[in-house]
Short mmCIF file of C-alpha atoms in Angstrom, two decimals:
data_model
loop_
_atom_site.label_atom_id
_atom_site.label_comp_id
_atom_site.label_asym_id
_atom_site.label_seq_id
_atom_site.Cartn_x
_atom_site.Cartn_y
_atom_site.Cartn_z
CA MET A 1277 -16.33 -9.67 -9.93
CA TYR A 1278 -14.02 -12.18 -11.56
CA LYS A 1279 -14.45 -15.87 -10.70
CA ARG A 1280 -10.81 -16.48 -11.28
CA ILE A 1281 -7.76 -14.21 -11.23
CA LEU A 1282 -5.01 -16.04 -13.09
CA ALA A 1283 -1.29 -15.17 -12.89
CA ILE A 1284 1.22 -16.51 -15.32
CA GLY A 1285 4.97 -16.44 -14.49
CA ASP A 1286 8.09 -16.05 -16.56
CA ILE A 1287 7.79 -17.48 -20.12
CA HIS A 1288 11.22 -16.62 -21.57
CA GLY A 1289 10.45 -17.45 -25.21
CA GLU A 1290 9.13 -20.92 -24.40
CA TRP A 1291 6.22 -20.71 -26.84
CA ASP A 1292 5.23 -24.38 -26.88
CA LYS A 1293 5.15 -24.49 -23.08
CA PHE A 1294 3.06 -21.34 -22.96
CA VAL A 1295 0.55 -22.72 -25.50
CA SER A 1296 0.18 -25.97 -23.61
CA LEU A 1297 -0.49 -24.05 -20.40
CA TYR A 1298 -2.89 -21.61 -22.04
CA ARG A 1299 -4.97 -24.43 -23.37
CA GLN A 1300 -5.30 -25.98 -19.93
CA ILE A 1301 -6.47 -22.91 -18.09
CA ASP A 1302 -9.40 -22.32 -20.49
CA PHE A 1303 -9.29 -18.54 -20.05
CA GLN A 1304 -12.67 -16.85 -20.48
CA PRO A 1305 -12.54 -13.02 -20.67
CA GLY A 1306 -15.04 -11.48 -18.37
CA ARG A 1307 -15.31 -14.51 -16.16
CA ASP A 1308 -11.56 -14.49 -15.66
CA LEU A 1309 -8.80 -11.88 -15.30
CA LEU A 1310 -5.36 -12.92 -16.62
CA VAL A 1311 -2.23 -11.24 -15.41
CA PHE A 1312 1.18 -11.84 -17.01
CA LEU A 1313 4.17 -11.13 -14.67
CA GLY A 1314 6.83 -10.23 -17.22
CA ASP A 1315 9.93 -11.84 -18.85
CA TYR A 1316 8.28 -13.01 -22.08
CA ILE A 1317 11.47 -12.90 -24.12
CA ASP A 1318 15.09 -14.11 -24.19
CA ARG A 1319 16.75 -17.50 -23.55
CA GLY A 1320 14.00 -19.66 -25.09
CA SER A 1321 13.93 -20.25 -28.84
CA ALA A 1322 10.67 -18.47 -29.76
CA PRO A 1323 10.56 -15.06 -28.03
CA LEU A 1324 8.75 -13.33 -30.93
CA HIS A 1325 5.99 -15.93 -30.93
CA VAL A 1326 5.24 -14.96 -27.35
CA LEU A 1327 5.62 -11.26 -28.02
CA LYS A 1328 3.32 -11.37 -31.05
CA TRP A 1329 0.62 -13.16 -29.01
CA LEU A 1330 0.78 -10.56 -26.30
CA PHE A 1331 0.83 -7.70 -28.81
CA ALA A 1332 -2.34 -9.14 -30.42
CA HIS A 1333 -4.07 -9.24 -27.04
CA LYS A 1334 -2.88 -5.85 -25.73
CA ASN A 1335 -6.27 -4.23 -25.92
CA ASN A 1336 -8.16 -6.93 -24.06
CA GLU A 1337 -9.33 -5.28 -20.84
CA HIS A 1338 -9.31 -8.68 -19.08
CA ILE A 1339 -5.63 -9.30 -19.76
CA ILE A 1340 -2.90 -7.39 -17.81
CA ILE A 1341 0.57 -7.50 -19.28
CA LEU A 1342 3.32 -6.30 -16.93
CA ARG A 1343 6.91 -5.47 -17.78
CA GLY A 1344 9.76 -7.70 -16.60
CA ASN A 1345 13.42 -6.96 -16.19
CA HIS A 1346 14.20 -8.66 -19.52
CA GLU A 1347 11.85 -6.35 -21.35
CA GLN A 1348 13.47 -3.43 -19.53
CA MET A 1349 16.94 -4.61 -20.63
CA MET A 1350 15.72 -4.81 -24.18
CA LEU A 1351 14.39 -1.25 -24.02
CA ASP A 1352 17.70 -0.05 -22.53
CA TYR A 1353 19.71 -1.85 -25.21
CA TYR A 1354 17.90 -0.12 -28.10
CA ARG A 1355 17.64 3.22 -26.36
CA GLU A 1356 21.45 3.25 -25.90
CA GLY A 1357 22.09 2.31 -29.55
CA GLY A 1358 23.15 -1.28 -28.85
CA CYS A 1359 25.97 -0.30 -26.51
CA ASN A 1360 24.53 -1.93 -23.40
CA ASN A 1361 25.52 -5.59 -23.41
CA LEU A 1362 23.75 -6.55 -20.21
CA TRP A 1363 20.74 -7.68 -22.20
CA LEU A 1364 22.88 -9.87 -24.54
CA TRP A 1365 24.68 -11.45 -21.57
CA ASN A 1366 21.27 -12.47 -20.20
CA GLY A 1367 19.93 -14.25 -23.26
CA GLY A 1368 18.92 -11.18 -25.24
CA ASP A 1369 20.86 -12.27 -28.25
CA VAL A 1370 18.10 -14.74 -29.20
CA THR A 1371 15.51 -11.95 -29.17
CA ARG A 1372 17.71 -9.44 -30.91
CA ASP A 1373 18.54 -11.85 -33.74
CA ALA A 1374 14.83 -12.65 -34.18
CA LEU A 1375 13.94 -8.96 -34.28
CA ASP A 1376 16.62 -8.27 -36.83
CA GLU A 1377 14.82 -10.54 -39.21
CA GLU A 1378 11.58 -8.64 -38.80
CA ASP A 1379 10.37 -5.47 -40.56
CA SER A 1380 11.75 -2.36 -38.85
CA THR A 1381 8.19 -1.05 -38.41
CA LEU A 1382 7.17 -4.14 -36.47
CA LYS A 1383 10.35 -3.84 -34.32
CA GLY A 1384 9.27 -0.26 -33.51
CA ASP A 1385 5.77 -1.37 -32.66
CA PHE A 1386 7.07 -3.97 -30.26
CA LEU A 1387 9.36 -1.47 -28.56
CA SER A 1388 6.56 1.04 -28.15
CA PHE A 1389 4.28 -1.70 -26.79
CA ILE A 1390 6.85 -2.82 -24.25
CA LYS A 1391 7.63 0.77 -23.20
CA GLU A 1392 3.98 1.25 -22.26
CA LEU A 1393 3.70 -1.89 -20.12
CA PRO A 1394 2.93 -1.18 -16.48
CA LEU A 1395 5.20 -2.27 -13.65
CA SER A 1396 2.49 -3.37 -11.24
CA TYR A 1397 -1.21 -4.05 -10.89
CA ARG A 1398 -3.50 -4.02 -7.82
CA ILE A 1399 -6.90 -5.49 -7.33
CA ASN A 1400 -9.15 -6.25 -4.33
CA ALA A 1401 -11.20 -9.44 -4.41
CA ASN A 1402 -12.90 -11.66 -1.88
CA GLY A 1403 -11.81 -9.34 0.93
CA LYS A 1404 -8.11 -9.63 0.04
CA HIS A 1405 -5.67 -7.20 -1.56
CA PHE A 1406 -3.57 -8.49 -4.37
CA PHE A 1407 -0.45 -6.75 -5.80
CA PHE A 1408 1.12 -8.12 -8.98
CA CYS A 1409 4.64 -7.25 -10.19
CA HIS A 1410 7.63 -8.94 -11.83
CA ALA A 1411 10.21 -9.34 -9.07
CA GLY A 1412 8.70 -8.34 -5.70
CA VAL A 1413 8.66 -5.37 -3.37
CA ASP A 1414 10.84 -3.67 -0.77
CA PRO A 1415 9.33 -4.66 2.64
CA ASP A 1416 10.23 -1.32 4.11
CA ILE A 1417 8.45 0.87 1.53
CA PRO A 1418 4.67 1.26 1.01
CA LEU A 1419 3.44 -0.50 -2.14
CA GLU A 1420 2.42 2.74 -3.84
CA LEU A 1421 5.95 4.04 -3.46
CA GLN A 1422 7.89 1.11 -4.88
CA ASP A 1423 10.32 2.15 -7.57
CA GLU A 1424 11.14 0.62 -10.97
CA GLU A 1425 14.41 -0.94 -9.90
CA THR A 1426 12.71 -2.78 -6.98
CA LEU A 1427 9.74 -4.02 -8.91
CA LEU A 1428 11.97 -5.36 -11.72
CA TRP A 1429 15.03 -6.70 -9.91
CA ILE A 1430 14.56 -7.34 -6.14
CA ARG A 1431 15.20 -10.83 -4.83
CA GLU A 1432 16.00 -12.05 -1.30
CA GLU A 1433 14.99 -8.79 0.44
CA PHE A 1434 11.46 -9.49 -0.77
CA TYR A 1435 10.78 -13.22 -0.42
CA ASP A 1436 12.80 -13.60 2.81
CA TYR A 1437 11.49 -10.54 4.70
CA TYR A 1438 8.17 -9.27 3.32
CA ASP A 1439 5.53 -9.51 6.09
CA GLY A 1440 2.82 -7.18 4.79
CA GLU A 1441 -0.89 -8.02 4.60
CA ASP A 1442 -1.23 -7.48 0.80
CA ILE A 1443 -0.64 -10.64 -1.22
CA ILE A 1444 2.24 -10.13 -3.59
CA ILE A 1445 2.34 -12.20 -6.79
CA ALA A 1446 5.75 -12.13 -8.47
CA GLY A 1447 8.10 -14.13 -10.75
CA HIS A 1448 11.73 -13.31 -11.56
CA THR A 1449 13.45 -15.70 -9.04
CA ASN A 1450 13.29 -19.44 -9.85
CA VAL A 1451 11.36 -21.18 -6.99
CA GLU A 1452 14.07 -23.85 -6.97
CA TYR A 1453 16.52 -21.26 -5.72
CA ILE A 1454 14.16 -20.25 -2.90
CA GLU A 1455 13.12 -23.81 -1.81
CA GLN A 1456 15.58 -26.45 -3.06
CA GLY A 1457 13.89 -29.01 -5.36
CA LYS A 1458 10.73 -27.00 -5.78
CA THR A 1459 9.11 -27.23 -9.24
CA VAL A 1460 5.72 -25.59 -8.57
CA PRO A 1461 4.82 -22.07 -7.54
CA ILE A 1462 5.36 -21.27 -3.87
CA ILE A 1463 2.13 -20.17 -2.18
CA ARG A 1464 2.48 -18.44 1.20
CA ASN A 1465 0.00 -16.45 3.27
CA ASN A 1466 1.17 -13.14 1.78
CA MET A 1467 2.98 -14.00 -1.46
CA ILE A 1468 2.78 -16.28 -4.50
CA LEU A 1469 6.11 -16.91 -6.28
CA MET A 1470 5.64 -17.91 -9.90
CA ASP A 1471 8.99 -18.43 -11.72
CA THR A 1472 9.34 -22.19 -12.30
CA GLY A 1473 12.41 -21.99 -14.62
CA SER A 1474 10.63 -22.05 -17.95
CA TYR A 1475 13.75 -22.01 -20.13
CA MET A 1476 15.64 -24.71 -18.22
CA PRO A 1477 15.73 -28.30 -19.54
CA HIS A 1478 12.98 -29.51 -17.12
CA GLY A 1479 11.47 -26.04 -16.45
CA LEU A 1480 7.84 -25.11 -16.76
CA VAL A 1481 5.53 -22.20 -17.34
CA SER A 1482 3.09 -21.96 -14.49
CA CYS A 1483 -0.29 -20.39 -13.73
CA VAL A 1484 -2.02 -19.91 -10.37
CA ASP A 1485 -5.61 -18.80 -9.69
CA VAL A 1486 -4.81 -16.45 -6.81
CA LEU A 1487 -8.35 -16.76 -5.45
CA SER A 1488 -8.38 -20.48 -5.07
CA GLY A 1489 -4.72 -21.44 -5.10
CA ARG A 1490 -5.14 -23.90 -7.96
CA ILE A 1491 -2.03 -24.45 -10.06
CA TRP A 1492 -1.61 -25.37 -13.71
CA GLN A 1493 1.74 -26.13 -15.41
CA SER A 1494 2.83 -26.61 -18.94
CA ASP A 1495 3.62 -29.97 -20.49
CA GLY A 1496 7.14 -30.93 -21.04
CA GLY A 1497 8.66 -30.56 -17.56
CA LEU A 1498 9.29 -32.90 -14.70
#
């Protein structure tokens, strides 16, 4: 059994912040499990640095890489021939422009990689049940029946009303919008909320060991 189960929230192209965080957590495959909660791209200045790192580690059985709504918007944009501007309106122009400078084969590899990313991950540890996803869950639907739209996009219905026993670990909604002035992940009895506004001027990329509750944050924030 893993000694630590580490969750990392939204990165949004903030490569330097991610690197500073990753160095702090001292991830050791086998001893640790590392779960990424999605939204690796867009808004920040170095989305492909993040994407290339994840791509290089995609076959590590001790690293779980989940899909976020920004990765989904990217897939939708290219599937629809560049006609869906929702992605660009949400910071996707940074990622698109960076991809346009890459070899077309590499772009295809990235899209195939993202398409295969799972939407959720479950694990039992220390007598507790943990469910990881990007955005959250519908409190009225069993976890195994949650749909793609919910797992990628839900907000208030999840963090205001979920009362299940499984511990849900999610990002997507900046913790400052949930609890005013908050700059660290929110840890409750049945949820851990991980988005600490990475791409904002004083934002951070955060990690939590879900077994102990210990928090690490990138340098360069408040």
